[in-house]
Short mmCIF file of C-alpha atoms in Angstrom, two decimals:
data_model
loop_
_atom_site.label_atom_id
_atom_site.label_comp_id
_atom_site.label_asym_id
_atom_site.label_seq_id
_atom_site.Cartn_x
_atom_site.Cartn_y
_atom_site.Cartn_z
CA UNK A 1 60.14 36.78 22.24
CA UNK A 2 58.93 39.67 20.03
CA UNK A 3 58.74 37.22 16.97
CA UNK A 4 56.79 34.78 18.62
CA UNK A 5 54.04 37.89 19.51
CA UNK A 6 54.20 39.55 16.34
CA UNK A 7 53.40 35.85 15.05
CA UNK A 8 50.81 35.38 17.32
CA UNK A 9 49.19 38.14 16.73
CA UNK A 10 49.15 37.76 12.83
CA UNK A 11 47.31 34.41 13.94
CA UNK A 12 44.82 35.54 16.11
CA UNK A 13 43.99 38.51 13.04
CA UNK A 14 44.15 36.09 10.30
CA UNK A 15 41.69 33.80 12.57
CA UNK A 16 39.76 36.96 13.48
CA UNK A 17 39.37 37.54 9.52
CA UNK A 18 38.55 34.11 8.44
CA UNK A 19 35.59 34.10 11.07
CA UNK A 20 34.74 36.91 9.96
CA UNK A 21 34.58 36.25 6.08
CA UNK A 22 32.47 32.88 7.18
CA UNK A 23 30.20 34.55 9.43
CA UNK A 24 28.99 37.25 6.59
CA UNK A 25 28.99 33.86 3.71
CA UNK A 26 26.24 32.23 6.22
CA UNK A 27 24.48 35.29 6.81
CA UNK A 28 24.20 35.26 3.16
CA UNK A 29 23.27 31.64 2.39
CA UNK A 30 20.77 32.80 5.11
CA UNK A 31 19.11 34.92 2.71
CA UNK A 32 20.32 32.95 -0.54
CA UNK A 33 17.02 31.07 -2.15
CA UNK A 34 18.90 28.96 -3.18
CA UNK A 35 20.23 27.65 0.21
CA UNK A 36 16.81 28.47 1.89
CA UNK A 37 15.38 25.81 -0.09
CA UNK A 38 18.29 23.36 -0.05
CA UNK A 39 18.11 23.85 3.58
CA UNK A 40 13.99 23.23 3.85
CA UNK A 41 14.73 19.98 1.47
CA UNK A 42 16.93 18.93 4.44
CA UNK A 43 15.09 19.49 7.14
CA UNK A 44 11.89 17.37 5.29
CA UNK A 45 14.07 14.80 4.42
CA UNK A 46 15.44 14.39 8.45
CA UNK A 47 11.73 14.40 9.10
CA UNK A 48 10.28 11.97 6.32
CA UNK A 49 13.11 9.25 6.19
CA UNK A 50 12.81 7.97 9.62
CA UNK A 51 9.36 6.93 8.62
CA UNK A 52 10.34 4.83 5.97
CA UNK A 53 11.42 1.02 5.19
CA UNK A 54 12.64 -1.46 3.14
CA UNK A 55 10.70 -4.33 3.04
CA UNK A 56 12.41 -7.97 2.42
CA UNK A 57 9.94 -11.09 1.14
CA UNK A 58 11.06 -14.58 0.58
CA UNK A 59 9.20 -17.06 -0.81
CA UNK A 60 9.16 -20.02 -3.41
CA UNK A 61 8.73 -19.15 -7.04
CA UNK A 62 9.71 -20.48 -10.36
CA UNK A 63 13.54 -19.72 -11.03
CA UNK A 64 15.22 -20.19 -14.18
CA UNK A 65 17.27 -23.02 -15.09
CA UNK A 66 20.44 -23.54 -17.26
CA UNK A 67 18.15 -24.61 -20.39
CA UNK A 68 16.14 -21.14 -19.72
CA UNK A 69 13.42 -23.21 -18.77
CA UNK A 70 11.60 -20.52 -15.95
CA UNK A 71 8.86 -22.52 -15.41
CA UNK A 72 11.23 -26.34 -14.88
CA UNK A 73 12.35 -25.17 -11.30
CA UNK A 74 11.18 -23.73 -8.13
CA UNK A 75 13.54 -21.95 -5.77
CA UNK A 76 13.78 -19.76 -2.70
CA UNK A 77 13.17 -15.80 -4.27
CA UNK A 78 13.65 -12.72 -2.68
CA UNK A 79 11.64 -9.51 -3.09
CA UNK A 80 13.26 -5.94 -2.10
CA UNK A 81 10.66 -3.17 -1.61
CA UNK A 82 9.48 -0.36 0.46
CA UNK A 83 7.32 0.46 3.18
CA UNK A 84 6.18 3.32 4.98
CA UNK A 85 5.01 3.46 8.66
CA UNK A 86 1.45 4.71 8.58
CA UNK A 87 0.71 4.37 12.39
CA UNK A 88 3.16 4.90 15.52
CA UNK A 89 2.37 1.37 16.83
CA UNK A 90 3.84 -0.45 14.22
CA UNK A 91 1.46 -0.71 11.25
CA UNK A 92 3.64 -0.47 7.69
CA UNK A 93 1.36 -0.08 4.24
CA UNK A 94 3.25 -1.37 1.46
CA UNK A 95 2.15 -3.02 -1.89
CA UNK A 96 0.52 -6.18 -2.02
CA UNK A 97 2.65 -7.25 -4.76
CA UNK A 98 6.03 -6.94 -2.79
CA UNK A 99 4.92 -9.50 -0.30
CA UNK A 100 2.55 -11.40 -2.61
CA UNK A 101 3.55 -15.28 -2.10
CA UNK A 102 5.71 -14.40 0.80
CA UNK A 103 6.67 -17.02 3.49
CA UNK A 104 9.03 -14.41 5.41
CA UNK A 105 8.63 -10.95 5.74
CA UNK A 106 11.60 -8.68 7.22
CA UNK A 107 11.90 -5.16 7.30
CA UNK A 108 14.70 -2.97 8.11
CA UNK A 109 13.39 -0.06 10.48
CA UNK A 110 15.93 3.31 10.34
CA UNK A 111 17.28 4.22 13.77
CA UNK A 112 16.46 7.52 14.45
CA UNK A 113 19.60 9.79 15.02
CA UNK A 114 20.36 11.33 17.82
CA UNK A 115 22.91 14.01 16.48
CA UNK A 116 24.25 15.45 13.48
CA UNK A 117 27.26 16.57 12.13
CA UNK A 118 27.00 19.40 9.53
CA UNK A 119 30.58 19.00 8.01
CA UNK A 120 30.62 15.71 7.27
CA UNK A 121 28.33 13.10 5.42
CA UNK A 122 25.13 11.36 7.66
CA UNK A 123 25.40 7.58 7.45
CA UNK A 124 22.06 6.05 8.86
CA UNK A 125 21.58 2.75 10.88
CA UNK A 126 18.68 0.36 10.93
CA UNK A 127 17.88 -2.61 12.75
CA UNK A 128 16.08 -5.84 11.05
CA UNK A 129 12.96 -6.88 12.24
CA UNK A 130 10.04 -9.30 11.21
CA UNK A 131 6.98 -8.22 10.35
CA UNK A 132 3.47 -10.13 9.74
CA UNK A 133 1.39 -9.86 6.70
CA UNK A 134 -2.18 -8.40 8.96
CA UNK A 135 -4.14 -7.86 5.38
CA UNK A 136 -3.82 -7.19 1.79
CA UNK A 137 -5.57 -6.84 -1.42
CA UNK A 138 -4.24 -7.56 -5.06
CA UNK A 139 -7.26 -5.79 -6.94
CA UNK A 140 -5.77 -1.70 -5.75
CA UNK A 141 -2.31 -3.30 -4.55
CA UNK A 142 -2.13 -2.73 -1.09
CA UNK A 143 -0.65 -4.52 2.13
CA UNK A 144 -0.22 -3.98 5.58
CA UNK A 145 2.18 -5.27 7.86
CA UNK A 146 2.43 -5.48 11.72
CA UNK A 147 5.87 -5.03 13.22
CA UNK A 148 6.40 -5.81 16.69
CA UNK A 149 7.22 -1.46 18.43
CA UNK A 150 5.33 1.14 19.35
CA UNK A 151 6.15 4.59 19.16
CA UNK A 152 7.38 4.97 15.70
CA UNK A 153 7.45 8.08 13.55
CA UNK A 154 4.64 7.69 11.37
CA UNK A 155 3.63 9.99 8.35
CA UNK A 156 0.16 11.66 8.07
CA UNK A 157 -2.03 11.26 5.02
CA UNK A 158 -2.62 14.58 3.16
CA UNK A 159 -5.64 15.87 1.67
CA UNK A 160 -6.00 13.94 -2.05
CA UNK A 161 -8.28 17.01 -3.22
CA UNK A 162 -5.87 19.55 -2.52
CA UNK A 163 -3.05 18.12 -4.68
CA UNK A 164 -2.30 19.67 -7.83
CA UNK A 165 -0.35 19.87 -10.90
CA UNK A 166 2.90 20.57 -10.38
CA UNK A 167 3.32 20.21 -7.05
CA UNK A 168 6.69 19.50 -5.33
CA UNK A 169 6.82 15.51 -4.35
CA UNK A 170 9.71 13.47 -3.11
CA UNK A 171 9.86 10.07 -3.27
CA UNK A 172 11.45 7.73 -0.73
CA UNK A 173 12.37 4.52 -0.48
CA UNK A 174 15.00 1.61 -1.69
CA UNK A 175 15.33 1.69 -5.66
CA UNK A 176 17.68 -1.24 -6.63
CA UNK A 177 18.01 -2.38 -2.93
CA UNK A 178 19.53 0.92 -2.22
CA UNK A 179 17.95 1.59 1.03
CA UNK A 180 17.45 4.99 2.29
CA UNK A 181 16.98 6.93 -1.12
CA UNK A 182 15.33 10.08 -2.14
CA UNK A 183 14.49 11.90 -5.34
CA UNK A 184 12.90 14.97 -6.35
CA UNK A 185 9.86 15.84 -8.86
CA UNK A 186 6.60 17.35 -9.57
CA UNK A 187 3.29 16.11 -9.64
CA UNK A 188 2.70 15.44 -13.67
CA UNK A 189 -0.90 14.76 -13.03
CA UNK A 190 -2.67 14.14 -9.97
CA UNK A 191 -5.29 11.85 -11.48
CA UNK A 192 -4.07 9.51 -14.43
CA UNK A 193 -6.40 7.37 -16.02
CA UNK A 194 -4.43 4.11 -17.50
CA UNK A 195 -7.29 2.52 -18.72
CA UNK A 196 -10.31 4.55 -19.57
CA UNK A 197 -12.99 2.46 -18.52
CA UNK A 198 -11.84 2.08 -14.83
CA UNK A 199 -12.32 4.89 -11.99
CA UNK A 200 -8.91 3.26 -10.54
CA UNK A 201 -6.58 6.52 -10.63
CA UNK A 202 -3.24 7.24 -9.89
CA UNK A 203 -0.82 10.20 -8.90
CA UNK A 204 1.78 10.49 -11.82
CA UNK A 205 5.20 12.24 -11.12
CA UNK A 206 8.71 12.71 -12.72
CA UNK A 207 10.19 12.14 -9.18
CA UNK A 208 12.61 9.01 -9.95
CA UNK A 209 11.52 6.38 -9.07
CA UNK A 210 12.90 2.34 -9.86
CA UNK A 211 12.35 -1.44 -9.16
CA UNK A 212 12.58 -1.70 -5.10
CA UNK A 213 10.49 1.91 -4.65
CA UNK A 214 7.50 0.06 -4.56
CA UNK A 215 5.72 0.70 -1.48
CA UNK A 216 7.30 3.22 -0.31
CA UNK A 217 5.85 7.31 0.20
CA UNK A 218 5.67 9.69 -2.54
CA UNK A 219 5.41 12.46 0.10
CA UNK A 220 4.68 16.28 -0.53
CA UNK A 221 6.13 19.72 1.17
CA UNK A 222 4.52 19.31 4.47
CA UNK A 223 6.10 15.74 4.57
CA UNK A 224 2.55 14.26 4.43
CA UNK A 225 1.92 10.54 2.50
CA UNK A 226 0.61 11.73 -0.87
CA UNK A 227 0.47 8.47 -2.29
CA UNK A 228 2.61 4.50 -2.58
CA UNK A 229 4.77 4.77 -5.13
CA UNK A 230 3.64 1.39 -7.10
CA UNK A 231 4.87 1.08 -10.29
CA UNK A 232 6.59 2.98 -13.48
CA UNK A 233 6.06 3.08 -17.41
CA UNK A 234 9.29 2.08 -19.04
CA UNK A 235 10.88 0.69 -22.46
CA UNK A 236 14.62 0.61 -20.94
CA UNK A 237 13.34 -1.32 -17.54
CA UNK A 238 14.49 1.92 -15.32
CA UNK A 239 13.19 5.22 -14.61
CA UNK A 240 12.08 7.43 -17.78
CA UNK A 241 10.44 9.91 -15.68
CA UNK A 242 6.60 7.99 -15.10
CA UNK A 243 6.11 7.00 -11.72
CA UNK A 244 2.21 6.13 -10.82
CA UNK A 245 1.24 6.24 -7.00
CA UNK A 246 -2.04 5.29 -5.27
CA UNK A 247 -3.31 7.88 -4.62
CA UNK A 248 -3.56 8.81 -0.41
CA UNK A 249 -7.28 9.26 -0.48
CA UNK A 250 -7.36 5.14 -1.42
CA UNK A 251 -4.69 4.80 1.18
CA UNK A 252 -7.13 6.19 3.65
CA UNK A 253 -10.10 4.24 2.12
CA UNK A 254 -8.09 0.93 2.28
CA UNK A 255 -5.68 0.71 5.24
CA UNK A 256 -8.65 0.92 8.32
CA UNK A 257 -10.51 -2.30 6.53
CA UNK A 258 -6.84 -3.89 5.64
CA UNK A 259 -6.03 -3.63 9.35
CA UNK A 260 -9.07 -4.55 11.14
CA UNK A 261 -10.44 -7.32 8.61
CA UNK A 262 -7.79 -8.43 6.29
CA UNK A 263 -9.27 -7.65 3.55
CA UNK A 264 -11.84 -5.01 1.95
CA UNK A 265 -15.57 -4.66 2.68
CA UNK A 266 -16.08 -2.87 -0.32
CA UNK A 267 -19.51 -1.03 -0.32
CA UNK A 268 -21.88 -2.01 -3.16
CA UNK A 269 -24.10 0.84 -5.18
CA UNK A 270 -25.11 -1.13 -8.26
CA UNK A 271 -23.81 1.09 -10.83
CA UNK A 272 -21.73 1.12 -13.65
CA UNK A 273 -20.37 3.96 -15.34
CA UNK A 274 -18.24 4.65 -18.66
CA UNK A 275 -16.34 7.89 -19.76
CA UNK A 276 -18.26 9.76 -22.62
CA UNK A 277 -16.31 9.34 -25.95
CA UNK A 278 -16.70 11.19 -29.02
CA UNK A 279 -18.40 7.89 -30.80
CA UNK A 280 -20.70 7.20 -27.83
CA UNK A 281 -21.89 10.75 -27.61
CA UNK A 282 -23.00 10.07 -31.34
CA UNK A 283 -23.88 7.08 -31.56
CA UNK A 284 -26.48 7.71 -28.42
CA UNK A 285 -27.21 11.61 -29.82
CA UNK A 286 -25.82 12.97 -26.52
CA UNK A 287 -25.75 16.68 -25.83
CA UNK A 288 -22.08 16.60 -24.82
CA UNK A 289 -18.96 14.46 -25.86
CA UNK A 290 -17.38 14.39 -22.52
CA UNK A 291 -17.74 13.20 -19.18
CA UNK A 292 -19.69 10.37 -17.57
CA UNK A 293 -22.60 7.74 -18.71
CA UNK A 294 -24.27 5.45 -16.42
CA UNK A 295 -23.55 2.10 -18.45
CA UNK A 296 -25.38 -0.11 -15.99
CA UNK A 297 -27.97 -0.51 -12.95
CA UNK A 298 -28.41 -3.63 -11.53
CA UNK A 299 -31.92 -4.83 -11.26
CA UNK A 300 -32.97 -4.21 -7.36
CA UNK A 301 -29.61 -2.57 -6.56
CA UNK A 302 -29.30 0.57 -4.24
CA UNK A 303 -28.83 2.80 -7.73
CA UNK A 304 -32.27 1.19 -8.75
CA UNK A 305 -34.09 1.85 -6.19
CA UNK A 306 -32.89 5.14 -5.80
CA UNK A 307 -34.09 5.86 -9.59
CA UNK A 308 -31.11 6.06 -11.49
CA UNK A 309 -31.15 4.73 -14.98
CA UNK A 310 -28.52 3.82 -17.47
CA UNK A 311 -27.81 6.35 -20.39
CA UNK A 312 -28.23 9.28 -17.28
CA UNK A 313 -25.13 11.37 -17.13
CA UNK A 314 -23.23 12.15 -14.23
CA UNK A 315 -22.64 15.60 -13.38
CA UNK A 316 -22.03 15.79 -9.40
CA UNK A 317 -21.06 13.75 -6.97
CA UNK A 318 -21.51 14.86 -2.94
CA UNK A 319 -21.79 18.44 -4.59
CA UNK A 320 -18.36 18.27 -6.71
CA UNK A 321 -18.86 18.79 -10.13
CA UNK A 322 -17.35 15.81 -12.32
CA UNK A 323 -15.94 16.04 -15.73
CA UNK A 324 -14.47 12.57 -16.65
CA UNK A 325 -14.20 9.17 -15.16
CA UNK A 326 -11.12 9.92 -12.71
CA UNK A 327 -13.11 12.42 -10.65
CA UNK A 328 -15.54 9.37 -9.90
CA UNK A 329 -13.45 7.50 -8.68
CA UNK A 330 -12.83 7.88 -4.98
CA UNK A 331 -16.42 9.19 -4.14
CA UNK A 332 -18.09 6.77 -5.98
CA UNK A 333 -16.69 3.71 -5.64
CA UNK A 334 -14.27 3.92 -2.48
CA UNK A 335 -17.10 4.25 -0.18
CA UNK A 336 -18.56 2.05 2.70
CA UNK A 337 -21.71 0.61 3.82
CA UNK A 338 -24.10 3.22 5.35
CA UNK A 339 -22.52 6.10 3.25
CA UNK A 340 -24.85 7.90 1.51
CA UNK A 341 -24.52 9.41 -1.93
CA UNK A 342 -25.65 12.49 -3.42
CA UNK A 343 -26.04 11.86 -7.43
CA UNK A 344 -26.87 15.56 -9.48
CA UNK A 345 -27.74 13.81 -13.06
CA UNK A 346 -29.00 14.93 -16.28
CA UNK A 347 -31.25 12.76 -18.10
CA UNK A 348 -31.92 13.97 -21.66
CA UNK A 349 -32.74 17.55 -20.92
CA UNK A 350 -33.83 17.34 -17.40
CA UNK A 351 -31.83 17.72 -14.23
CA UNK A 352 -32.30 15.16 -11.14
CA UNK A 353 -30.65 15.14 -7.69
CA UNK A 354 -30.79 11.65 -6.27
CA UNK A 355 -29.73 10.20 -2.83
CA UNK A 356 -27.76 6.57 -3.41
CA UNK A 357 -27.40 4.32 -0.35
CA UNK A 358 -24.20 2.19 -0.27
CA UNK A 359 -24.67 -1.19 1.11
CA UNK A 360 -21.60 -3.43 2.32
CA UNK A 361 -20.97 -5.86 -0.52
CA UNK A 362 -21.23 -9.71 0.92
CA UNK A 363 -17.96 -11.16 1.39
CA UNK A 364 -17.71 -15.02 1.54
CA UNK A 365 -15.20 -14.85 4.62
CA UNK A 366 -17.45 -12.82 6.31
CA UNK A 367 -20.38 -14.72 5.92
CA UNK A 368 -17.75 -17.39 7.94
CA UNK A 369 -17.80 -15.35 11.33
CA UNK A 370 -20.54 -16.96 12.33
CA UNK A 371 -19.79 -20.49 11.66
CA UNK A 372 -16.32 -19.31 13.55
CA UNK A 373 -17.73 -18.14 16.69
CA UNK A 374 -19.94 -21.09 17.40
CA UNK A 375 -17.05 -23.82 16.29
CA UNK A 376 -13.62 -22.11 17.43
CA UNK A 377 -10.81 -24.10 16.47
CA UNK A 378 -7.76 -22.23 16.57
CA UNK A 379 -4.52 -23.97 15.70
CA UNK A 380 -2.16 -22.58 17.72
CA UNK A 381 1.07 -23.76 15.74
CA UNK A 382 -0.12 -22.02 12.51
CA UNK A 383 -1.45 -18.97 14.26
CA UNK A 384 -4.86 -19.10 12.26
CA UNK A 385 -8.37 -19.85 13.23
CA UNK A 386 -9.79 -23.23 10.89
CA UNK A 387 -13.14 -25.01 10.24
CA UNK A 388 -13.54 -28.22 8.60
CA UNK A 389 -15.08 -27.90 4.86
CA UNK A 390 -18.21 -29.27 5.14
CA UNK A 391 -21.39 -28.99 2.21
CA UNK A 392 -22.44 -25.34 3.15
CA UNK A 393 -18.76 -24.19 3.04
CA UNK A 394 -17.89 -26.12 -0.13
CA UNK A 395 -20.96 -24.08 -1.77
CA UNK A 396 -19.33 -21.01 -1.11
CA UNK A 397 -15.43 -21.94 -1.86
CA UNK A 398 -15.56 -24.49 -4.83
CA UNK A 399 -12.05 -26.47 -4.57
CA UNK A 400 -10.33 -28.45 -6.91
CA UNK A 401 -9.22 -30.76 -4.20
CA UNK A 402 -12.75 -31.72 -2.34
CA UNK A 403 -11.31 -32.27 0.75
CA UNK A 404 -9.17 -29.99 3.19
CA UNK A 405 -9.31 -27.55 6.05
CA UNK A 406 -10.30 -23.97 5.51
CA UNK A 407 -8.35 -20.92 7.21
CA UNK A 408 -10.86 -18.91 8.16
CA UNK A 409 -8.97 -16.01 10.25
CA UNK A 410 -5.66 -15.12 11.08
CA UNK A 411 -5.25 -15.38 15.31
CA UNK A 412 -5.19 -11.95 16.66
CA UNK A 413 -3.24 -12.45 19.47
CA UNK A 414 -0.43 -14.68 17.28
CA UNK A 415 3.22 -13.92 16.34
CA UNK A 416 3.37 -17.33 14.59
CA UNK A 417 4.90 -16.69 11.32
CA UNK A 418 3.55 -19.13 8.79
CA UNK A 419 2.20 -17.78 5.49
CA UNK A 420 -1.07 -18.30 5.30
CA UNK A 421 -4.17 -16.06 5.12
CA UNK A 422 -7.77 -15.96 5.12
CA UNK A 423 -9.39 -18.00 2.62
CA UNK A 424 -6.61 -20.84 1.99
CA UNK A 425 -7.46 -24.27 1.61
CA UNK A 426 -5.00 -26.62 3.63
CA UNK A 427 -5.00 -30.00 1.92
CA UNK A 428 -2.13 -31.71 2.94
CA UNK A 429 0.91 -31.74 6.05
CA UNK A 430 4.24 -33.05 5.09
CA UNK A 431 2.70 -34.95 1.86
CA UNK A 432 -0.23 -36.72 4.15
CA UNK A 433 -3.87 -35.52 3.50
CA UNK A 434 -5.92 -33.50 5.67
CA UNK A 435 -9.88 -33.79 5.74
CA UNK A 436 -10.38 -32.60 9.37
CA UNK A 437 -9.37 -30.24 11.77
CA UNK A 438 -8.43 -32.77 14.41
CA UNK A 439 -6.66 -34.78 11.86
CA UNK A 440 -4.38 -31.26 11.14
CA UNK A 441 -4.20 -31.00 14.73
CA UNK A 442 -3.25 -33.81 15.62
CA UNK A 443 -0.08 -34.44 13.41
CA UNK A 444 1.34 -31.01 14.28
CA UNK A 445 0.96 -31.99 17.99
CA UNK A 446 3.16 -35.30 17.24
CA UNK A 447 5.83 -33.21 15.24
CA UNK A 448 9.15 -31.97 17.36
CA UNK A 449 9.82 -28.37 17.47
CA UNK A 450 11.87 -26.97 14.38
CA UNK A 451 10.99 -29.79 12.43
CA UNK A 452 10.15 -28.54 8.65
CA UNK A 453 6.66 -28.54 8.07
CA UNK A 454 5.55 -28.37 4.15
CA UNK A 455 1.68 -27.39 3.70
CA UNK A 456 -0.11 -27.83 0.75
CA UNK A 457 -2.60 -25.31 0.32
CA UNK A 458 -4.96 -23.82 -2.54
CA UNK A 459 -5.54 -19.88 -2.72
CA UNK A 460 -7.86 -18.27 -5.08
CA UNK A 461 -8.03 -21.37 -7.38
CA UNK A 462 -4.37 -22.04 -7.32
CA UNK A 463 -1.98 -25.39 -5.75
CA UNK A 464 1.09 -23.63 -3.43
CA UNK A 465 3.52 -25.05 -1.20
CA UNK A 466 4.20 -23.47 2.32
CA UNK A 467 7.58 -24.56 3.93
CA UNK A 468 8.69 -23.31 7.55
CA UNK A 469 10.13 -24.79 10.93
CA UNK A 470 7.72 -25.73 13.74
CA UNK A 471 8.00 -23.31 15.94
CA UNK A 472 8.33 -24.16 19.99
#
């Protein structure tokens, strides 16, 4: 009896110690900096990742054969890439070339967890879901997709002017098909110029970043969207430490238009501009070897009218002082019709403060809403809206086939999931030619649900197939 207290009792002290030696090692870590920031990488990663995608294309493409002929064969090809959930009822932004040629679009949504477990690794859980391709544009590589939920953790955009070099980012997404990844970095640059004659920047960081992270968030400390991670620079094919993102201010710029239209009503100024290099500052006698030129005004254009002439140099826009062509970038080009822009120049010795108006640039589909409106003719088993090419139309979308139905809008109110999109030419159904829109009508009315159903359509110049199953 004695033993069996005396044992006890060394327990209950040995227990008594042990608590004791853990309790004073986590009030340490408490104040460790160490563990302070290991524990405030946690907590943004818990918040971040739930907002976050991978995104799943198929589609046909040219596959290699046995003779290493790529171009012989055309297959079934899957894309892997990344998304990020930009509003709570369902709208993804992702890059146009991950779903580019898509017929099927699937993306794998994390489940949110409920609890945690500190002592023991966190395995996440996702659930597959299709998506719809609502608008994209190849030119700054940008897509959005619709998934059908609401109330989904969605990331904020932060402030593009406030982000600096060297700034913690962390980016997110499914390198190699490896969903659910994250990697540290800094901000190398927050404005890299590839090619010095475009305004097009991007957000450069050593954060890690592989094939299969395009799309996803390059995110900073306050778990805000500071750009889409979208591709890397790379002899070896993997990561070497040069990831490029778009930046978040084109994000915001892009995704309202992408959502609402399809594609981009891009505002129209009528300028040109060029960076200032050492042999154009001399060979022009300029006062200064750096910064902007105004290489071109078009006759009658906003920047005309508003007095601006080529040769003038560019030394504020909207009151920000600008140095080289990446600080023109986003408030000079990414701006919309009615915007007005403030221009401080200096022509030869004199400085001038003009006022630019930005006028929506025409865009052919556009131009269709009208002819839409007043000759509806949705096609309910393609989920698109389509009007019959006639001379007017043909003017404005020269084909290589003459004949054909155009899509002309996407229906709102669809879930069909066929790949087409605004702009595509349908020319044939299941090899037989189409010239009208009763004619495509009418043979998808006399073919039986899940039949396959191969379209032969012409986007942007270019012959495609589209193969699906009639839907019910």
């Amino acid at each position: 009896m004695k033993r069996f207290q005396l044992l006890c009792t060394c327990v209950i002290w040995l227990s008594v110690g042990v608590t004791a030696t853990a309790q004073t090692t986590n009030h340490n870590r408490d104040f460790d900096p160490l563990h302070q920031f290991n524990n405030a990488v946690r907590k943004l990663v818990s918040q971040v990742t739930p907002s976050v995608v991978q995104v799943v294309a198929t589609g046909y493409g040219p596959v290699e054969s046995s003779s290493g002929n790529s171009t012989a064969m055309v297959g079934m090809q899957q894309k892997i890439g990344s998304g990020v959930i930009i509003d709570p009822d369902g709208y993804i932004v992702t890059n146009a070339h991950v779903i580019g040629g898509a017929q099927h679009v699937r993306v794998s949504v994390p489940s949110v967890a409920t609890s945690e477990s500190t002592d023991q690794p966190i395995i996440s859980r996702s659930r597959v879901v299709d998506a719809r391709v609502v608008g994209s544009d190849e030119d700054i590589d940008l897509a959005v997709l619709k998934i059908e939920a609401t109330k989904l953790p969605a990331l904020h955009l932060s402030d593009y002017n406030k982000l600096r070099q060297g700034d913690f980012v962390f980016a997110f997404g499914s390198p190699e098909g490896l969903q659910d990844s994250v990697t540290m970095g800094v901000v190398s640059t927050p404005a890299r110029q590839l090619d010095p004659d475009s305004p097009m920047v991007y957000v450069q960081s050593d954060a890690a970043t592989n094939p299969g992270n395009s799309g996803g968030p390059l995110v900073n400390v306050d778990g805000e969207l500071v750009g889409i991670n979208t591709f890397i620079l790379s002899q070896s094919g993997g990561n070497e430490g040069l990831g490029f993102a778009i930046p978040s201010a084109v994000v915001a710029y892009a995704y309202p238009q992408l959502r609402k239209y399809g594609h981009l009503h891009r505002g129209e100024t009528g300028i040109g501009v060029q960076a200032i290099t050492p042999e154009l500052a001399a060979g022009l006698k300029l006062n200064t070897d750096s910064g902007v030129i105004v290489s071109d005004v078009l006759p009658g254009s906003p920047g005309d009218k508003a007095g601006l002439k080529v040769e003038d140099i560019v030394k504020t826009i909207d009151g920000y002082p600008v140095s080289n062509l990446p600080a023109v970038g986003t408030r000079l080009f990414m701006r919309s019709g009615g915007d007005q822009i403030k221009l401080g120049v200096l022509r030869e010795s004199t400085k001038l403060n003009l006022v630019v108006p930005v006028v929506e640039l025409q865009n052919d589909l556009d131009s269709l809403a009208t002819v839409v409106q007043s000759k509806q003719s949705p096609v309910r088993q393609l989920g698109v809206v389509v009007i019959d090419i006639d001379p007017a139309v043909a003017d404005k979308f020269p084909l290589r086939i003459a004949s054909g139905v155009l899509v002309a809008a996407r229906a709102i109110e669809s879930d069909v999931d066929v790949a087409l999109e605004a702009g595509d030419v349908i020319h044939t159904i299941n090899g037989v030619s189409v010239k009208t829109t009763e004619e495509l009508r009418s043979t998808l009315n006399h073919t039986s649900a899940n039949s396959p159903v191969v379209l032969q359509i012409e986007r942007s110049g270019k012959l495609m197939f589209i193969a699906f199953k009639l839907g019910e």
